[in-house]
XYZ file of C-alpha atoms in Angstrom:
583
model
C 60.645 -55.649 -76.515
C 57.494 -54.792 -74.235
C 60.006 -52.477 -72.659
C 61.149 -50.635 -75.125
C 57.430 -50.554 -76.691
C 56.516 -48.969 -73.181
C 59.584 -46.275 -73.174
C 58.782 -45.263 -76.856
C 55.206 -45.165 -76.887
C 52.772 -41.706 -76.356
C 52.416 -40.964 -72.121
C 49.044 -41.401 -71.034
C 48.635 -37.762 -69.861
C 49.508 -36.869 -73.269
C 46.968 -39.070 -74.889
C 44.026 -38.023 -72.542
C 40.650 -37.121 -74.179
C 40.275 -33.273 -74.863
C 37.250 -33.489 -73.004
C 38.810 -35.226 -69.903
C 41.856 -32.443 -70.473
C 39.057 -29.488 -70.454
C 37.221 -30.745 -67.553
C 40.558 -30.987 -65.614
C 41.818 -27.568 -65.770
C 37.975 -26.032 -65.488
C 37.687 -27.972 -62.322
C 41.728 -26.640 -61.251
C 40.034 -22.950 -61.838
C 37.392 -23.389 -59.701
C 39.415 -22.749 -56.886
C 40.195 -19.398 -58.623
C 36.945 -18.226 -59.035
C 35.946 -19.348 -55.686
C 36.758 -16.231 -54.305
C 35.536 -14.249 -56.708
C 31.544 -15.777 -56.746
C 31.683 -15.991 -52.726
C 30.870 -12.422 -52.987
C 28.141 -12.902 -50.112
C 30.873 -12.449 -47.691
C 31.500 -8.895 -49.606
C 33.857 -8.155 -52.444
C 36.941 -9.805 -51.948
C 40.105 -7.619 -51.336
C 42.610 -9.335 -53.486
C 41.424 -10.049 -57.433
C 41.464 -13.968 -57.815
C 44.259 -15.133 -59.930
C 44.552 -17.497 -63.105
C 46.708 -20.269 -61.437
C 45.498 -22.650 -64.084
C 47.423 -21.183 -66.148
C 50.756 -22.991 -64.663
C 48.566 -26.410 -66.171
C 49.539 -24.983 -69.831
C 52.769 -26.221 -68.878
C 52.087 -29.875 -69.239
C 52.609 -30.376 -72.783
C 52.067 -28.189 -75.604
C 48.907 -30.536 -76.561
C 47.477 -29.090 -73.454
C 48.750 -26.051 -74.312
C 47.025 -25.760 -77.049
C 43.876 -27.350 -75.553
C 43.981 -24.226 -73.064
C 44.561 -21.302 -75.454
C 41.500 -23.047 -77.681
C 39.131 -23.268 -74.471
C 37.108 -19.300 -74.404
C 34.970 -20.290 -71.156
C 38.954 -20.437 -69.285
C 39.796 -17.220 -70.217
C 36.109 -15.607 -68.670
C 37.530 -13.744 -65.985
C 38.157 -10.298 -66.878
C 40.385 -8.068 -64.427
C 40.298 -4.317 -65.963
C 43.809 -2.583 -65.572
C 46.011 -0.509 -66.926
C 47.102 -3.045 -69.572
C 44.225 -2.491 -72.551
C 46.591 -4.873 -74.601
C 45.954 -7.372 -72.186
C 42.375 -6.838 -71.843
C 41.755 -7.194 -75.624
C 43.498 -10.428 -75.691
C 41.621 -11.926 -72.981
C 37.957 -11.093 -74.585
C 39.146 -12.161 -77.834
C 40.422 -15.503 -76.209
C 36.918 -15.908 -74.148
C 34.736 -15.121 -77.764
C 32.065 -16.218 -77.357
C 31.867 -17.467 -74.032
C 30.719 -15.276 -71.537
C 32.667 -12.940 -69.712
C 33.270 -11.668 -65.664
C 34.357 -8.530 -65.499
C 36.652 -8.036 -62.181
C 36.880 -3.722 -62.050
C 40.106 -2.405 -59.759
C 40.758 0.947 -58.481
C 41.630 3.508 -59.512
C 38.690 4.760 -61.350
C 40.798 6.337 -64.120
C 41.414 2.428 -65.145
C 37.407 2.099 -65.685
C 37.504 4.967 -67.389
C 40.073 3.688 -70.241
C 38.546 0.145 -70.212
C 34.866 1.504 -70.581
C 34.747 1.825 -74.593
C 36.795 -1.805 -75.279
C 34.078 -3.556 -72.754
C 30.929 -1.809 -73.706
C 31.578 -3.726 -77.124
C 31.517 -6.736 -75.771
C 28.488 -5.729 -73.334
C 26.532 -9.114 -74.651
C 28.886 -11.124 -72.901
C 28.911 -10.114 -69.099
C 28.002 -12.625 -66.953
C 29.150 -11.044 -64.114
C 30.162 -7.527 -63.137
C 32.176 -6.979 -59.596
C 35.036 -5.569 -58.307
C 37.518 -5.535 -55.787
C 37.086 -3.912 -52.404
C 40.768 -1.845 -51.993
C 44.290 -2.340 -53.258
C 47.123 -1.555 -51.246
C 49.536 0.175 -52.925
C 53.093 1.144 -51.667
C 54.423 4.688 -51.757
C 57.857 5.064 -53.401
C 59.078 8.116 -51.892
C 58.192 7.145 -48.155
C 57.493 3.760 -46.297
C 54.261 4.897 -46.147
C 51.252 2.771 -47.544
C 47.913 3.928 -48.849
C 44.266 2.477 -49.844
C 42.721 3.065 -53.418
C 39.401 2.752 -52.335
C 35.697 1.760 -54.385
C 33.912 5.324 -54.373
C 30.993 7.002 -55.937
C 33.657 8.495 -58.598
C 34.438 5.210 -59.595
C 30.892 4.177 -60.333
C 30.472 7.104 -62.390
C 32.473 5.967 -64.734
C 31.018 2.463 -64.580
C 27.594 3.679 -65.010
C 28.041 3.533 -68.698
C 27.778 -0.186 -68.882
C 24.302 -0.339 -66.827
C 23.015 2.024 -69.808
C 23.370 -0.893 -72.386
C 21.503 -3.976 -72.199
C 23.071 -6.574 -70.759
C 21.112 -9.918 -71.433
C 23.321 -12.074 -70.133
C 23.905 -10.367 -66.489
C 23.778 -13.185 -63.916
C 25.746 -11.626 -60.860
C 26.221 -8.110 -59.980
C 28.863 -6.533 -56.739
C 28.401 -3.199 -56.298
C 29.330 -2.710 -52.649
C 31.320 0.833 -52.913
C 33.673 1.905 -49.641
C 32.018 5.241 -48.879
C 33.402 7.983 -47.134
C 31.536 9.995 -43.693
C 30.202 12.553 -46.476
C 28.857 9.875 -49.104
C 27.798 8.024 -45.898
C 25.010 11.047 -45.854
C 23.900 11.426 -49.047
C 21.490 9.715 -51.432
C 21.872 6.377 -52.619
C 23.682 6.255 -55.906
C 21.946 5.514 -58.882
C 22.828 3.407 -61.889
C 19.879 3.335 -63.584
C 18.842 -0.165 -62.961
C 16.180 -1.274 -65.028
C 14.531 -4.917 -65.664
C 14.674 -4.512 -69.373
C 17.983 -4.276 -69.577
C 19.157 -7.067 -67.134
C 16.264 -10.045 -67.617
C 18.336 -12.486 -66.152
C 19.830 -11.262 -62.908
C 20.451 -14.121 -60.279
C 22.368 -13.405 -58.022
C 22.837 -9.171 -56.389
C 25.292 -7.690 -53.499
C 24.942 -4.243 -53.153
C 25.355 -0.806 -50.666
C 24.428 2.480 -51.094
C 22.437 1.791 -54.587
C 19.237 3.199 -55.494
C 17.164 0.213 -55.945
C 15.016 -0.704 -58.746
C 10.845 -0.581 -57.727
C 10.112 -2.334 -60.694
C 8.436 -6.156 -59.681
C 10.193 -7.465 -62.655
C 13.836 -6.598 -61.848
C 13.569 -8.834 -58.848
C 11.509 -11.686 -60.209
C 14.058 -13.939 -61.462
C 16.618 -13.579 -58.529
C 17.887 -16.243 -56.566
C 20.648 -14.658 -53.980
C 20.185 -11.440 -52.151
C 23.398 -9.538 -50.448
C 21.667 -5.930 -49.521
C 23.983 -3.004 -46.842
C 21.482 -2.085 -44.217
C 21.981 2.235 -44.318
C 21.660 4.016 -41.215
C 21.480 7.288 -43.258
C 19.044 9.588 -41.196
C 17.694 10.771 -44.737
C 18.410 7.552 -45.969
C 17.336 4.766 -44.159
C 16.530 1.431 -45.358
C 13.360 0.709 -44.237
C 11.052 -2.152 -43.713
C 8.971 -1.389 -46.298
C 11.638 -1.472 -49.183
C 12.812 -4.854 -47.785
C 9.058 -6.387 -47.548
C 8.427 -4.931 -50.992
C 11.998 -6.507 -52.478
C 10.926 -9.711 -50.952
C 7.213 -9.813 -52.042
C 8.576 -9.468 -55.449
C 11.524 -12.636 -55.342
C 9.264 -15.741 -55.404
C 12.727 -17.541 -56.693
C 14.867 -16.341 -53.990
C 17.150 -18.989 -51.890
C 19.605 -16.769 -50.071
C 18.464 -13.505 -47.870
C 21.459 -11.623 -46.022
C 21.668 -8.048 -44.768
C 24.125 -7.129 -43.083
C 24.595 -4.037 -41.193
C 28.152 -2.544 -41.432
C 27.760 0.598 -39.768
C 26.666 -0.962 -36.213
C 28.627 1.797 -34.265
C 26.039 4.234 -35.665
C 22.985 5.409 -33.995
C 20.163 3.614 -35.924
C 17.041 5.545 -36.880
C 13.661 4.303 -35.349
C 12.351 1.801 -38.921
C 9.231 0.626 -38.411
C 6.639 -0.295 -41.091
C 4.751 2.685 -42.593
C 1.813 0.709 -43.872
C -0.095 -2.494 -43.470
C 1.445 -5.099 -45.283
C 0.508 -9.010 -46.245
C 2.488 -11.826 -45.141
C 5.238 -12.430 -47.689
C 5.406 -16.482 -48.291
C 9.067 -17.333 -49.921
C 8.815 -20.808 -50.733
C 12.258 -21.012 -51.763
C 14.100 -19.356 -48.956
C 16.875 -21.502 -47.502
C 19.743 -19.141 -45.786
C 18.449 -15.710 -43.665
C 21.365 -14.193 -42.380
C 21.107 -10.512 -40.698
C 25.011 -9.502 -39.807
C 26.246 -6.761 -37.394
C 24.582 -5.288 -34.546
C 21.166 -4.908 -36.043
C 18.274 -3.079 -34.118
C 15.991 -6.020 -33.054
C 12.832 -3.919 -33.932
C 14.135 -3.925 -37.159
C 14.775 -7.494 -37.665
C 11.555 -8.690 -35.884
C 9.244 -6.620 -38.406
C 11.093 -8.329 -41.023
C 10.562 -11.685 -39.642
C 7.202 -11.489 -38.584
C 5.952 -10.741 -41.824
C 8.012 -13.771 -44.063
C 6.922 -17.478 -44.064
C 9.488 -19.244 -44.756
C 8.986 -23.035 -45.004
C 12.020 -24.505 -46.325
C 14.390 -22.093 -43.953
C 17.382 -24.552 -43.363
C 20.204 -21.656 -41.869
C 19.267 -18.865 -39.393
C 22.109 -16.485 -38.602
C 20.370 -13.213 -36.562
C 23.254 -10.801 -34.924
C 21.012 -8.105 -32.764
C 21.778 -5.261 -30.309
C 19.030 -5.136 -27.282
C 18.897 -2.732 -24.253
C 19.912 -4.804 -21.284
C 16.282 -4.078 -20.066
C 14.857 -5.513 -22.846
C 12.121 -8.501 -22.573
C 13.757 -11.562 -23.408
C 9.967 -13.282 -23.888
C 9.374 -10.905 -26.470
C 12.367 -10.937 -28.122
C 12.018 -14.831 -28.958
C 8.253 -14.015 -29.719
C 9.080 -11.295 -31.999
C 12.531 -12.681 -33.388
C 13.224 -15.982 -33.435
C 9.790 -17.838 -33.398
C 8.348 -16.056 -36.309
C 10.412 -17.251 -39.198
C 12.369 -19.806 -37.458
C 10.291 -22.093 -35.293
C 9.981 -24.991 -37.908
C 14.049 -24.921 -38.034
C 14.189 -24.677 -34.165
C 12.152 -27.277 -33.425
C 15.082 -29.808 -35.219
C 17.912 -28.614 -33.079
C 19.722 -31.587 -31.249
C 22.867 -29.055 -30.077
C 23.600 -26.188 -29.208
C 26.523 -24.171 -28.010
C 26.384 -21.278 -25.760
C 29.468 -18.854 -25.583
C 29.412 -15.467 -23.794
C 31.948 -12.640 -22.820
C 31.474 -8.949 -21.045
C 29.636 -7.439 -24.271
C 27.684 -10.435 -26.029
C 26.144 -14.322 -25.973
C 26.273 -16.373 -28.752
C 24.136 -19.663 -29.424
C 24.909 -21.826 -32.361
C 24.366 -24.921 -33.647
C 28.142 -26.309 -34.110
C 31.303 -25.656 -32.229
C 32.146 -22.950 -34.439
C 29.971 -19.790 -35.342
C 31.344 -19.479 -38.481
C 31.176 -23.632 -39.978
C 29.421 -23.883 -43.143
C 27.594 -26.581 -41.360
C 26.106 -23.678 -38.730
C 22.147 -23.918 -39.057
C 21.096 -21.655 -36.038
C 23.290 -18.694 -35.043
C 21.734 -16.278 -32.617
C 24.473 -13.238 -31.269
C 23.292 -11.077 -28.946
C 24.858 -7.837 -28.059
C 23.663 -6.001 -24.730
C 23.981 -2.399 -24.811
C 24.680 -1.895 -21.196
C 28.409 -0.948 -19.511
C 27.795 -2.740 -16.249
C 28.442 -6.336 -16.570
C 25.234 -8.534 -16.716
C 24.312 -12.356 -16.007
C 24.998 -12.970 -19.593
C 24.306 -16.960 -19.595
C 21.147 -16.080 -17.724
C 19.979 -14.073 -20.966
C 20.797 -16.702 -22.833
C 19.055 -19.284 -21.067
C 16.193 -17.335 -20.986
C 15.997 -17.667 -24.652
C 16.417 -21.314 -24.347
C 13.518 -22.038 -21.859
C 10.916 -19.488 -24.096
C 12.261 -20.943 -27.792
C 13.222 -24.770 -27.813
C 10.372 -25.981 -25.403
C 10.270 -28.233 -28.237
C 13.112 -29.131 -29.752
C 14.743 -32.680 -29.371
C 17.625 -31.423 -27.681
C 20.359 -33.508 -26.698
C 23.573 -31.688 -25.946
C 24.301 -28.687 -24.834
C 27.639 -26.581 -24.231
C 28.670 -23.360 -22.042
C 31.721 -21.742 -22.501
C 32.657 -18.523 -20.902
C 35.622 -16.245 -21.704
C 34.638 -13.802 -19.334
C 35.183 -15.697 -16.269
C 32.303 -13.179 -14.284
C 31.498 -14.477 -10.868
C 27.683 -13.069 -11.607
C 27.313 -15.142 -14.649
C 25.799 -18.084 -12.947
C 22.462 -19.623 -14.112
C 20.180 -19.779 -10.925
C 19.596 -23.164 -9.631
C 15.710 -22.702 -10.064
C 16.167 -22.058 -13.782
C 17.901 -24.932 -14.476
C 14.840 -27.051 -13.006
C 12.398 -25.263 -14.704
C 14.435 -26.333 -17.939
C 14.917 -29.831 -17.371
C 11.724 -30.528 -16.294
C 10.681 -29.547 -19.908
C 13.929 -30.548 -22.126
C 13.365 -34.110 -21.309
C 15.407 -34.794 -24.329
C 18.441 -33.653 -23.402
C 21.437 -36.023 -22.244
C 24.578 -34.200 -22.188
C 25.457 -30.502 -20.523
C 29.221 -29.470 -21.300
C 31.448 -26.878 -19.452
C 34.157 -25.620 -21.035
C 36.535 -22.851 -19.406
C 33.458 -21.462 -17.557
C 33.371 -20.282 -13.431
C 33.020 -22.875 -10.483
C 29.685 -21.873 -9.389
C 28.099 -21.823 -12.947
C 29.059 -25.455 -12.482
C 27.447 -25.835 -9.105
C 24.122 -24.383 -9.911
C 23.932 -27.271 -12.576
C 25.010 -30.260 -10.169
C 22.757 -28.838 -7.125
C 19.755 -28.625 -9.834
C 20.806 -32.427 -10.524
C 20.341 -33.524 -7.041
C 16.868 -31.177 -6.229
C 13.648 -32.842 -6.206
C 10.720 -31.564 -8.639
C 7.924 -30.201 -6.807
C 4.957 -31.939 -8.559
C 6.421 -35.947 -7.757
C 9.365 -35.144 -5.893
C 11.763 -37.283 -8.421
C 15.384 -36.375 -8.899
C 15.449 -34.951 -13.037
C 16.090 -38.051 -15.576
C 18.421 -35.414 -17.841
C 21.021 -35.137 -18.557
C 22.207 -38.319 -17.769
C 26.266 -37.223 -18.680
C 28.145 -34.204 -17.561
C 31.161 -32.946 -19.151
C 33.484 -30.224 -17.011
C 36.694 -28.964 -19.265
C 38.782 -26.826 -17.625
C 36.743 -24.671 -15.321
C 37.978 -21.683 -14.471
C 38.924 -20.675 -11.661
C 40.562 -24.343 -9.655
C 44.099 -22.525 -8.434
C 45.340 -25.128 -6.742
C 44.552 -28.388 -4.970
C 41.777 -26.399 -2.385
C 39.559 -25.769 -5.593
C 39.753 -29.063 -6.948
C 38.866 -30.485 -3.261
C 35.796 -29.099 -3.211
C 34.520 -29.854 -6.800
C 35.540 -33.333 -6.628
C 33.554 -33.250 -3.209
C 30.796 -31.990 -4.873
C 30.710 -34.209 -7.822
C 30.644 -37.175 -5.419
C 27.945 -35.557 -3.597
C 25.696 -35.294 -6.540
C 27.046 -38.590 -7.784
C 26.131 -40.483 -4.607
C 22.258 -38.424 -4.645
C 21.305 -39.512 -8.214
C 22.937 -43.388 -7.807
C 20.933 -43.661 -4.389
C 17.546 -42.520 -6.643
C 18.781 -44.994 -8.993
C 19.554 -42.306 -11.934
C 23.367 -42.685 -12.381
C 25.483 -39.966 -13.617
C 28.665 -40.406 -16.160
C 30.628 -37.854 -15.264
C 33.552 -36.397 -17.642
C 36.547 -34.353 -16.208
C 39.366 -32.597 -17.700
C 41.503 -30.099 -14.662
C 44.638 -27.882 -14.601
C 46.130 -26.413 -12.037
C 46.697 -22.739 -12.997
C 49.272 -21.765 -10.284
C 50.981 -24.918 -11.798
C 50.921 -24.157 -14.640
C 52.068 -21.075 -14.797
C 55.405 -22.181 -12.802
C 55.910 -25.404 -14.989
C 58.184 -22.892 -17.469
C 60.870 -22.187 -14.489
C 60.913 -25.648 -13.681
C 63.897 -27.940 -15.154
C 61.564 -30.639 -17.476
C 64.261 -33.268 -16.254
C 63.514 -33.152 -12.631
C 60.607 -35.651 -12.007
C 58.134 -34.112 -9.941
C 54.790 -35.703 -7.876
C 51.178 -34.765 -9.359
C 49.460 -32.275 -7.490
C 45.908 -34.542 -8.223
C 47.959 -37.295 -6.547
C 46.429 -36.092 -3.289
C 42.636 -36.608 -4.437
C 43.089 -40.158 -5.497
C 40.837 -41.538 -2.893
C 38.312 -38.694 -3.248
C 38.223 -39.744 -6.924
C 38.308 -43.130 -6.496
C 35.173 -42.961 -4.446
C 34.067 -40.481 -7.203
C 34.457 -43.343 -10.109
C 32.013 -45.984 -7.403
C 29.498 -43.943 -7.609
C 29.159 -43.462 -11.268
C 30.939 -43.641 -14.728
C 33.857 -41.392 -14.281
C 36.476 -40.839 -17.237
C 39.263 -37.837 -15.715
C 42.209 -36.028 -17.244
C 44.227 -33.908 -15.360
C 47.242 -31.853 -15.969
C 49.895 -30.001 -13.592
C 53.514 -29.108 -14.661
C 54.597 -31.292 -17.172
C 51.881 -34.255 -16.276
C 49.488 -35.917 -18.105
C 47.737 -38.384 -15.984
C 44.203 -40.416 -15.534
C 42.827 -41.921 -12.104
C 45.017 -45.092 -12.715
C 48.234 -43.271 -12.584
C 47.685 -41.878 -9.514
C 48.360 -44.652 -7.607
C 50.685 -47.220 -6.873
C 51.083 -50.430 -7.684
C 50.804 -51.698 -4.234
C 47.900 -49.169 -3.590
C 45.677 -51.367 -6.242
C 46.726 -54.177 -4.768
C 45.229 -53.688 -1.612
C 42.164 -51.878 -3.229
C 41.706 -55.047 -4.919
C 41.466 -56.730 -1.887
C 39.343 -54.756 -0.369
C 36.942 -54.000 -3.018
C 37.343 -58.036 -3.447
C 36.272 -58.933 0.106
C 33.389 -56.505 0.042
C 32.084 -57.144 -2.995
C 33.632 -59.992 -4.130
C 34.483 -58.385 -7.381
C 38.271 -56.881 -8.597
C 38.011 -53.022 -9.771
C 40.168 -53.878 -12.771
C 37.688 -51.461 -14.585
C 38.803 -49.108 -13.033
C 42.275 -49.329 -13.944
C-alpha cells in the first residue's frame, strides 16, 4: 500500500516551493548573464543566450512559474523581430530591463521608439562587439561592426532620463578615420543617469560634471592615442578625484602599435586618496610616463590587484621605473608578496603572482615590453626590478621560466648575491624550461661567500630545475649533475644543506623515441649517471625524474638489484646504516 501511495502521489520537484523554483532557475541564468556583466574584459562578441529557458520544460507548474517571473525575462537583445521585443518587455513589466543592442544600426533604429517607452526600466545598456555574418552568394564572410552610425541612432535614449541606469558599454569598433576625430558625444549628463555604477567606454566625450561620477563603483575607460585627441592625465586625475565610491580602475590601451603622444600633466594637481580602490589594471603596451603620473598621484590603501602592462626604451632606468611605477600606488600590496613568477621571451618579461597571468587569483602582474630589436638580458631587467621593489616583501618562492632559450639571458652571479643577502625570506628558486647557465649563475651564487662574514647564503634552502633547456644528450646532463654535487657538497660541508629537485629529458631522445618500435625494450640513457647521482642524493635531499624514449624513471630504477645490494653493504660498513631511503 506504501507503494502504491509512493507511485501515485505528487513528485517532489513538482511540489517544490515557488520560491525555491524561482531561486533555481535565477541562479541557472546566472551563467547567462555572466558574459554579458563581465563587460570589463570588453563587450562580448556573441549576445548571451536564455538557456534557462530549456528549465520551462520541467513541468508546466514550472512553466508557469517562469512565464509569471518579469526579473527572468530582463535581458533585452534588440533585433529585427519587434514582435519579439514587445513580448519580452511586457513579460519583464516591471522589473528592470538590459538592453543587449546588435548590429546593424538600422535594427536600433526600428527598436528606438518601442524602448524609449520603456526608458524607466534600463538597468543596463550594452551591446555586442561584431556579428559574423555569412554571405550567400560567395563563401565569403563579413563583420557588422559597432560604429559612430550606430550610436547615432542610439543617442536618442541618453536624451531621456534614465533613473534606473546601473551599467553602461559603449566601446564602439572605430575605423582609421573615426580613429582621428573627436570623441563622440552622447550627451551624458548626471541628471539624467543618478545612479550609474558601473561604465566601459572608448571614444566618448566624457561628462566634466563631479556629479556624474560620484556614485560609480567600476571604471572600464579606452586610453586614445588621437594626436588631437589624447587622453590625458589630467582627465583621468580629474575622473578619479571625483569617484570617492570607486572599487575597480582599468584602462586599457588598445591601440599599442600606435605612436603615443608625449601626456604629461598640464597643471599641479593634489594627491587623489580612493579609499575604496581594490583592482588597478592598465592593459596593452602603455607609455610608462603615462602610467607613473597616474600612479604617483593616487593613494590607494585598500589596493588588493595590480595588473601594469608598459612599453620602456631598452635604455630606460630600471630604478626609476620601480620608483615612479610600481612603488607609488603599490608598495603596501608588494610588501605581502610570498611568490612570484618570472617568465620572459625575445620582446617582453612578465612577473606575476600565480602560475598563470591571467588567474582570477593574480594580485601583482607587472609585463614589460622593451622596445629594442636586438635581443637583451631580459631576466636581468627583471631582476633588477626585484632587488629595487620587494626589498621587503616576505618572499618565499620564486620561479624563472624562459621561452626564449637566449644564451645572454643569464642573471650575473653578483646579482644574485646582492639579492639573497637581502631576501632572507626566500626558500625556494624554480627553473622551468630556462638555459644551463641561467642555472649555474644561481648554484655558483649558492656556494660564494658574502663579503661582510664570509658565510655561505642561508636561502633558498630548496632548488627546483624542470626541464632546462638546452641538456642534448648525456654530456649536458654530466656536467649539471657534476655541478649540483659540487654545490651540494659546498653548502653540506658549511652545514647549510640543499634539497635539490630535478626533472631531465633528453631532447635528441626524444625526438627519435617516435621512429622507435615502443615494443623493443631499450636501456635509459640516465642509467649511466647513477653513481654521479647517487653521490648527488648523500650530499643532500635529492628527489629526480628523468625521461628518455619511452622511460619514466627515478634514481631507484636505475640500478640493479644486485647493485643495491652491494651499496648496502658498503654504505653499511661505513656507516653502519642501510640507504633504504634512498630507494
Amino acid at each position: 500500500m506504501s507503494a502504491r501511495t509512493a507511485l501515485n502521489g505528487v513528485p517532489p520537484i513538482h511540489a517544490l516551493p515557488v520560491e525555491l523554483i524561482v531561486s533555481i532557475i535565477h541562479h541557472y541564468a546566472q551563467s547567462d548573464f555572466s558574459v554579458f556583466y563581465a563587460y570589463h574584459d570588453g563587450p562580448p562578441r556573441e549576445p548571451p543566450i536564455m538557456n534557462w529557458v530549456a528549465l520551462m520544460l520541467v513541468c508546466r507548474r514550472w512553466r508557469n512559474i517562469a512565464l509569471n517571473t518579469p526579473r527572468l525575462w530582463r535581458l533585452i537583445h534588440v533585433t529585427a523581430d519587434l514582435d519579439l521585443l514587445r513580448l519580452h518587455l511586457a513579460r519583464s513589466a516591471p522589473a528592470t530591463i538590459d538592453v543587449f543592442f546588435m548590429p546593424p544600426a538600422s535594427l536600433v533604429n526600428d527598436a528606438m521608439p518601442i524602448l524609449l517607452t520603456e526608458a524607466h526600466r534600463i538597468r543596463t545598456i550594452s551591446h555586442c562587439k561584431d556579428i559574423r555574418l555569412a554571405m550567400t552568394k560567395a563563401s565569403m564572410r563579413h563583420f557588422l561592426h559597432v560604429g559612430f552610425r550606430m550610436l547615432e541612432y542610439m543617442k536618442p535614449l541618453f536624451s531621456r532620463p534614465l533613473p534606473a541606469l546601473e551599467t553602461m558599454v559603449i566601446w564602439p569598433t572605430v575605423s582609421a578615420v573615426d580613429r582621428q576625430s573627436a570623441p563622440f558625444d552622447l550627451d551624458l549628463m548626471a541628471e539624467r543617469h543618478p545612479q550609474l555604477r558601473k561604465l566601459a567606454c572608448s571614444h566618448i566625450r566624457l561628462p566634466s560634471s563631479p556629479t556624474f561620477w560620484s556614485s560609480l563603483r567600476e571604471l572600464h575607460l579606452g586610453i586614445r592615442r588621437n594626436v588631437q585627441y589624447p587622453t590625458l592625465v589630467d582627465d583621468i586625475l580629474h575622473i578619479l578625484a571625483s569617484t570617492p565610491q570607486l572599487e575597480i580602475l582599468q584602462l586599457p590601451d588598445r591601440y599599442s602599435a600606435d605612436p603615443a603622444p608625449h601626456r604629461t600633466t598640464t597643471c599641479a594637481l593634489e594627491t587623489v586618496v580612493l579609499q575604496h580602490l581594490r583592482i588597478i589594471e592598465f592593459c596593452g603596451r602603455q607609455d610608462s610616463s603615462f602610467v607613473g603620473a597616474i600612479l604617483q598621484h593616487i593613494l590607494v590603501p585598500v589596493l588588493r590587484r595590480l595588473h601594469l602592462e608598459i612599453s620602456v626604451p631598452h635604455d630606460a632606468e630600471v630604478g626609476d621605473l620601480v620608483r615612479q611605477v610600481l612603488l607609488p600606488a603599490a608598495r603596501g600590496l608588494i610588501s605581502t608578496l610570498d611568490r612570484l613568477h618570472v617568465a620572459a621571451n625575445h620582446w617582453w618579461v612578465s612577473m606575476h603572482s600565480e602560475d598563470s597571468d591571467d588567474s582570477p587569483l593574480c594580485r601583482f602582474r607587472l609585463k614589460i615590453h622593451i622596445q629594442s630589436d636586438v635581443t637583451l638580458n631580459r631576466f636581468a631587467t627583471a631582476f633588477d626590478v626585484l632587488c629595487h621593489a620587494l626589498q621587503d616583501a616576505p618572499l618565499e618562492f620564486l620561479h624563472f621560466r624562459d621561452s626564449c632559450h637566449s644564451r645572454s639571458s643569464v642573471i650575473p652571479q653578483q646579482m644574485w648575491q646582492s639579492f639573497l643577502s637581502t631576501c632572507t625570506s626566500l626558500r625556494t628558486v624554480k627553473f622551468e624550461n630556462t638555459n644551463l647557465p641561467c642555472v649555474y649563475s644561481m648554484l655558483d651564487a649558492l656556494a660564494t661567500p658574502g663579503d661582510s662574514d664570509g658565510a655561505l647564503p642561508s636561502c633558498p634552502d630548496k632548488i627546483q630545475i624542470v626541464r632546462p633547456y638546452g641538456v642534448l644528450n648525456s654530456v649536458y646532463s654530466h656536467d649539471l649533475i657534476k655541478h649540483l654535487l659540487d654545490i651540494a657538497r659546498a653548502r653540506a660541508s658549511a652545514n647549510r644543506p640543499l634539497q635539490v629537485c630535478l626533472e631531465m629529458a633528453h631532447l635528441q631522445q626524444q625526438y627519435l623515441s617516435r621512429f622507435r618500435d615502443p615494443r623493443i625494450v631499450t636501456v635509459s640513457s640516465f642509467k649511466a649517471h647513477r653513481w654521479l647521482l647517487l653521490a648527488l642524493a648523500e650530499q643532500c635531499n635529492f628527489d629526480g625524474r628523468f625521461w628518455d624514449s619511452h622511460h619514466k624513471t627515478r634514481l631507484d630504477d636505475l640500478f640493479d638489484e644486485n647493485e643495491w645490494e652491494r651499496i648496502d653493504d658498503e654504505m653499511s660498513a661505513r656507516r653502519g646504516i642501510a640507504t633504504g631511503g634512498l630507494r
